[in-house]
C-alpha positions as a printed Julia matrix, in Angstrom:
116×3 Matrix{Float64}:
 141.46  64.13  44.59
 143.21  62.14  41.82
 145.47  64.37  38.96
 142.71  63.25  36.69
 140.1   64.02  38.76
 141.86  68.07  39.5
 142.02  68.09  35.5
 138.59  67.4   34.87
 137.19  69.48  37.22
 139.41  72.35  35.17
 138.09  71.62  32.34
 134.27  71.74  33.8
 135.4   74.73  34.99
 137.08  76.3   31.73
 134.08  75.08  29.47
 131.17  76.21  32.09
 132.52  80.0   32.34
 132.43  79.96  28.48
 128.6   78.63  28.46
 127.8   81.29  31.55
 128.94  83.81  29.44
 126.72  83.07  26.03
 123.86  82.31  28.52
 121.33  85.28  27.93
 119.94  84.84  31.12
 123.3   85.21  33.19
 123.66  88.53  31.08
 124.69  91.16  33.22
 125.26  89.43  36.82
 128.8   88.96  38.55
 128.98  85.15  38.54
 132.14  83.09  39.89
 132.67  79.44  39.97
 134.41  79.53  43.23
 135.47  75.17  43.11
 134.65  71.67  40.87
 134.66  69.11  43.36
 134.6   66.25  40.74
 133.92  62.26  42.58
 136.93  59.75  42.52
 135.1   57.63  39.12
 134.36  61.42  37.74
 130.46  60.41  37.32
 129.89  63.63  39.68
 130.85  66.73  39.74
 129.67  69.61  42.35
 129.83  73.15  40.78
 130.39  76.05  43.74
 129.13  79.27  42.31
 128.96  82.65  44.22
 127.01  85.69  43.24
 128.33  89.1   43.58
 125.19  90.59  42.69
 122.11  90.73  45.29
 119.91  91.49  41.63
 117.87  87.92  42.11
 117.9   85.15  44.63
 119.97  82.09  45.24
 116.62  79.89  44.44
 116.3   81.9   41.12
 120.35  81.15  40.06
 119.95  78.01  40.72
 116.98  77.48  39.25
 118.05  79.3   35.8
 121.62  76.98  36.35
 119.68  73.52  36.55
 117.43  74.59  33.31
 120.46  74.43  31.5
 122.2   71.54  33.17
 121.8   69.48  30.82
 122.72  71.03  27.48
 126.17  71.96  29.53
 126.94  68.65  30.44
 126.22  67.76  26.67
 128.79  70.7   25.55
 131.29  69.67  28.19
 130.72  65.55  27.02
 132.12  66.49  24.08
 134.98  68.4   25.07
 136.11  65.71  27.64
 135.98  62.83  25.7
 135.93  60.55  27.96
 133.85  57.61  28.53
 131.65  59.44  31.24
 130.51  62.98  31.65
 129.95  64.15  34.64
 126.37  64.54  35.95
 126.57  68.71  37.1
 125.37  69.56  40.89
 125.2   73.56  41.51
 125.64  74.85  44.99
 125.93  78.24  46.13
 129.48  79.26  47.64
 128.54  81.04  50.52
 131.83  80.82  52.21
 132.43  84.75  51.36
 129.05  85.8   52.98
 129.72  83.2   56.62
 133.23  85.0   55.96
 132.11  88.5   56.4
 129.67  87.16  59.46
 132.85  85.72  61.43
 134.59  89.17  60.19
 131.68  91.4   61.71
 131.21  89.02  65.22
 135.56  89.64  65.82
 134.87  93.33  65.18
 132.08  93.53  67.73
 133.92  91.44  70.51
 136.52  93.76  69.63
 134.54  97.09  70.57
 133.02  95.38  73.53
 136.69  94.71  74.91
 137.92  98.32  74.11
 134.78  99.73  76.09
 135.41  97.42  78.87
């Protein structure tokens, strides 16, 4: 990724966790942009989030994230001010959740060598 490309995807990710937290329908869940993965010409730009709250589904995040996709590009267009804005793709993060899968599969090959 470019220098350009690293600062753009900080500022996506400054200006989106200000517009999560005036969204009324984020109120009240743990939400984490967890990476901006922006494309060399910065026409794309691939938005990580993890939920720490089991409270609704992935399919209902992102679902409530793409209804407002496009007034947050809009917001972030003008705080870039560049000649592009990025078009915004949410994806769920679930690197902490295959994380904790690898972490329980190591602890049970672990018992079944102590018993052995």
């Amino acid at each position: 990724m470019t220098s350009r490309a690293i600062r753009v995807s900080e500022v996506i990710r400054r200006e989106l966790s200000f517009c999560f937290q005036r969204e009324v329908e984020l109120e009240g869940l743990v939400l984490t942009i967890s990476s901006v993965e922006t494309t060399a010409d910065l026409k794309q730009a691939s938005i990580f989030v993890s939920l720490f709250d089991a409270s609704i589904s992935d399919e209902l995040l992102l679902d409530i994230l793409n209804r407002h996709r496009s007034e947050w590009q809009r917001w972030i267009g003008k705080r870039l001010q560049s000649k592009f804005t990025p078009r915004l793709t949410f994806k769920i993060d679930d690197s902490l959740y295959r994380g904790d899968k690898v972490l329980r599969i190591i602890e049970e090959l672990d018992k079944e060598n102590k018993q052995k």
